[in-house]
């Protein structure tokens, strides 16, 4: 069964600290993996996109890693800011026919001053 | 640049009433269009997708239907809402053949 699991479910950190969010998937065949940021009550916005041949991708203070052998990805946030408070969703693209996105349930991050 | 609109932003409806949520995309032609539902604490679930006018594919059996009367318009409907239809509904688009999807602002539906 194609699934995406994220951990932790929620996380609270202090402003300026770093954090790492985890994503494990069982999607096959796999095309690429994305991390989205979703502010409360808004639609998700793409942060990073990685194909199976890429190990790491950065977007400012966000760095995503991918291990296609173990089917694990992580999103590292450096020097967190209050505006980083949001849900972070791991999405794996199932490469079968049309572009079917398999969504994780997300990690809800709260950055406190 | 491309933009995607959804309305209404929030909606409170009684059980058994009809539903119509609208999504429009600007700045692109012949996009793939998608309707998702996001329940609290759950991942987004794909409800419908469309690769062209009048072409609708349903992912899961449910109380909802979708229509695409124009190239850049996607409508989610129901004849009689159920309590379980409550949730956050997201419309998304992508260029045909390209996997990146762009999401609208969403509609929060509460069925009482």
Coordinates of C-alpha atoms in Angstrom, one line a residue:
Chain A
X1 CA 0.0 0.0 0.0
X2 CA 1.3 3.4 -0.9
X3 CA 1.7 5.4 2.3
X4 CA 3.6 8.4 3.6
X5 CA 4.2 8.7 7.4
X6 CA 5.6 11.8 9.1
X7 CA 7.0 12.3 12.5
X8 CA 6.7 13.9 14.9
X9 CA 3.0 14.7 14.7
X10 CA 3.6 18.1 16.4
X11 CA 6.7 20.0 17.6
X12 CA 7.3 23.1 19.7
X13 CA 10.6 24.9 19.5
X14 CA 12.0 28.2 20.6
X15 CA 12.8 31.0 18.0
X16 CA 16.3 30.7 16.7
X17 CA 16.6 26.9 17.3
X18 CA 17.0 24.3 14.6
X19 CA 14.7 21.3 14.0
X20 CA 14.3 18.3 11.8
X21 CA 11.1 16.7 10.5
X22 CA 11.0 13.1 9.3
X23 CA 9.2 11.4 6.5
X24 CA 9.1 7.7 5.7
X25 CA 7.3 6.4 2.6
X26 CA 6.4 3.1 0.9
X27 CA 5.3 4.6 -2.4
X28 CA 6.4 2.6 -5.5
X29 CA 7.2 3.3 -8.2
X30 CA 8.4 6.6 -7.0
X31 CA 9.0 9.7 -9.1
X32 CA 9.9 12.5 -6.7
X33 CA 9.4 13.8 -3.2
X34 CA 8.3 17.3 -2.1
X35 CA 7.9 19.2 1.1
X36 CA 5.1 21.7 1.4
X37 CA 4.5 24.3 4.0
X38 CA 0.8 25.0 4.9
X39 CA -0.1 27.9 7.0
X40 CA -3.3 27.5 9.1
X41 CA -6.4 27.9 6.9
X42 CA -4.4 28.2 3.7
X43 CA -3.4 26.0 0.8
X44 CA 0.0 24.2 0.8
X45 CA 3.0 25.9 -0.8
X46 CA 5.9 23.9 -2.2
X47 CA 9.3 24.3 -0.4
X48 CA 11.5 21.7 -2.1
X49 CA 11.3 19.1 -4.9
X50 CA 13.7 16.2 -5.1
X51 CA 14.0 13.4 -7.7
X52 CA 15.1 9.9 -6.6
X53 CA 18.7 10.7 -7.7
X54 CA 19.0 13.8 -5.5
X55 CA 20.2 13.5 -1.9
X56 CA 19.7 17.1 -0.7
X57 CA 18.0 20.3 -1.8
X58 CA 18.0 23.6 0.0
X59 CA 15.6 26.6 -0.1
X60 CA 16.9 29.3 2.2
X61 CA 16.8 28.1 5.7
X62 CA 15.1 24.8 4.7
X63 CA 17.2 21.8 3.7
X64 CA 15.6 18.6 2.6
X65 CA 17.4 15.2 2.4
X66 CA 16.4 12.1 0.6
X67 CA 17.6 8.5 1.0
X68 CA 15.8 6.5 -1.8
X69 CA 17.3 3.2 -0.5
X70 CA 15.7 3.5 2.9
X71 CA 12.8 5.5 1.6
X72 CA 13.3 8.3 4.1
X73 CA 13.4 12.0 3.8
X74 CA 13.9 14.8 6.3
X75 CA 13.4 18.6 6.4
X76 CA 15.8 20.6 8.4
X77 CA 14.9 24.1 9.4
X78 CA 17.7 26.3 10.5
X79 CA 17.5 29.4 12.8
X80 CA 13.7 29.1 13.1
X81 CA 11.5 32.2 13.0
X82 CA 8.0 32.8 14.3
X83 CA 6.8 32.7 10.7
X84 CA 7.9 29.1 10.4
X85 CA 5.0 28.1 12.5
X86 CA 2.9 26.0 10.2
X87 CA 2.2 22.4 9.1
X88 CA 4.9 20.8 7.0
X89 CA 3.7 18.1 4.6
X90 CA 5.7 15.4 2.9
X91 CA 4.4 14.5 -0.5
X92 CA 5.6 11.6 -2.6
X93 CA 4.7 11.4 -6.3
X94 CA 3.5 8.0 -7.4
X95 CA 4.8 7.6 -11.0
X96 CA 2.0 5.6 -12.5
X97 CA -0.1 7.2 -15.2
X98 CA -0.9 10.7 -14.1
X99 CA 0.8 12.5 -11.4
X100 CA -0.7 11.0 -8.2
X101 CA 0.4 12.7 -5.1
X102 CA 0.5 10.7 -1.8
X103 CA 0.3 13.1 1.1
X104 CA 1.6 12.6 4.6
X105 CA -0.6 13.9 7.5
X106 CA 2.0 16.6 8.2
X107 CA 4.0 17.8 11.2
X108 CA 2.6 20.8 13.0
X109 CA 5.4 23.1 14.0
X110 CA 5.0 25.9 16.6
X111 CA 7.8 28.4 17.0
X112 CA 7.6 30.3 20.3
X113 CA 9.5 33.5 21.1
Chain B
X1 CA 1.6 34.9 -13.6
X2 CA -0.8 32.2 -12.7
X3 CA -3.3 32.5 -9.9
X4 CA -5.9 30.2 -8.5
X5 CA -9.1 31.3 -6.7
X6 CA -11.5 29.5 -4.5
X7 CA -14.8 30.6 -3.0
X8 CA -16.4 30.8 -0.7
X9 CA -13.6 30.9 1.9
X10 CA -15.8 29.4 4.6
X11 CA -19.3 27.9 4.5
X12 CA -21.7 26.6 7.1
X13 CA -24.5 24.4 5.7
X14 CA -27.2 22.2 7.2
X15 CA -27.3 18.5 6.6
X16 CA -29.2 17.6 3.5
X17 CA -28.6 21.0 1.8
X18 CA -26.8 21.3 -1.6
X19 CA -23.3 22.4 -2.1
X20 CA -21.4 24.2 -4.8
X21 CA -17.7 25.2 -4.4
X22 CA -16.0 27.0 -7.2
X23 CA -12.4 27.1 -8.3
X24 CA -10.9 29.2 -11.2
X25 CA -7.4 29.4 -12.5
X26 CA -5.9 32.4 -14.4
X27 CA -2.8 32.8 -16.5
X28 CA -2.6 29.3 -18.0
X29 CA -4.4 27.1 -20.6
X30 CA -5.6 23.5 -20.4
X31 CA -4.4 22.9 -16.9
X32 CA -5.0 19.7 -15.0
X33 CA -7.4 20.5 -12.1
X34 CA -7.8 18.7 -8.8
X35 CA -10.1 18.7 -5.8
X36 CA -8.7 17.6 -2.5
X37 CA -10.3 17.2 1.0
X38 CA -8.2 17.6 4.1
X39 CA -9.6 16.3 7.4
X40 CA -8.2 17.4 10.7
X41 CA -4.9 15.5 11.4
X42 CA -5.1 13.6 8.1
X43 CA -3.3 14.0 4.8
X44 CA -4.9 15.5 1.8
X45 CA -7.2 13.1 0.0
X46 CA -7.6 13.4 -3.8
X47 CA -11.3 13.5 -4.7
X48 CA -11.4 14.4 -8.4
X49 CA -9.1 15.3 -11.1
X50 CA -9.7 16.7 -14.6
X51 CA -7.4 16.8 -17.7
X52 CA -9.8 18.8 -19.8
X53 CA -13.3 20.2 -20.2
X54 CA -15.9 17.7 -19.3
X55 CA -13.3 15.1 -18.3
X56 CA -13.7 14.1 -14.7
X57 CA -12.1 11.2 -12.9
X58 CA -13.2 10.2 -9.4
X59 CA -10.7 8.8 -6.9
X60 CA -13.1 7.6 -4.2
X61 CA -16.8 6.9 -4.1
X62 CA -18.6 9.6 -2.1
X63 CA -21.4 12.0 -1.8
X64 CA -19.8 14.6 -4.0
X65 CA -19.5 15.2 -7.7
X66 CA -17.3 17.5 -9.9
X67 CA -17.7 19.3 -13.1
X68 CA -15.5 21.3 -15.5
X69 CA -17.8 23.5 -17.6
X70 CA -14.9 25.7 -18.8
X71 CA -11.2 25.2 -19.3
X72 CA -10.2 27.0 -16.1
X73 CA -13.2 26.4 -14.0
X74 CA -13.7 23.4 -11.7
X75 CA -16.8 23.0 -9.5
X76 CA -17.4 20.6 -6.6
X77 CA -21.0 19.8 -5.8
X78 CA -23.3 17.8 -3.7
X79 CA -27.1 17.3 -3.9
X80 CA -27.4 16.5 -0.1
X81 CA -24.6 17.2 2.3
X82 CA -23.7 14.8 5.1
X83 CA -22.1 15.5 8.4
X84 CA -19.0 13.6 7.2
X85 CA -18.6 16.1 4.3
X86 CA -17.2 18.7 6.7
X87 CA -13.6 19.5 6.1
X88 CA -11.1 21.8 4.3
X89 CA -11.4 21.6 0.5
X90 CA -8.5 22.5 -1.7
X91 CA -8.4 23.0 -5.4
X92 CA -5.1 22.7 -7.2
X93 CA -3.8 23.0 -10.8
X94 CA -0.8 21.8 -12.7
X95 CA 0.4 22.1 -16.3
X96 CA -0.5 19.1 -18.4
X97 CA 2.3 16.6 -18.1
X98 CA 4.1 18.5 -15.3
X99 CA 3.9 17.1 -11.8
X100 CA 4.1 20.3 -9.8
X101 CA 0.7 21.2 -8.3
X102 CA -0.3 24.7 -7.1
X103 CA -3.0 25.0 -4.4
X104 CA -5.7 27.5 -3.9
X105 CA -6.5 29.1 -0.6
X106 CA -9.1 26.5 0.3
X107 CA -12.7 26.4 1.5
X108 CA -13.6 25.4 5.0
X109 CA -16.9 23.6 5.0
X110 CA -18.8 22.9 8.2
X111 CA -22.0 20.7 7.9
X112 CA -24.3 21.0 10.9

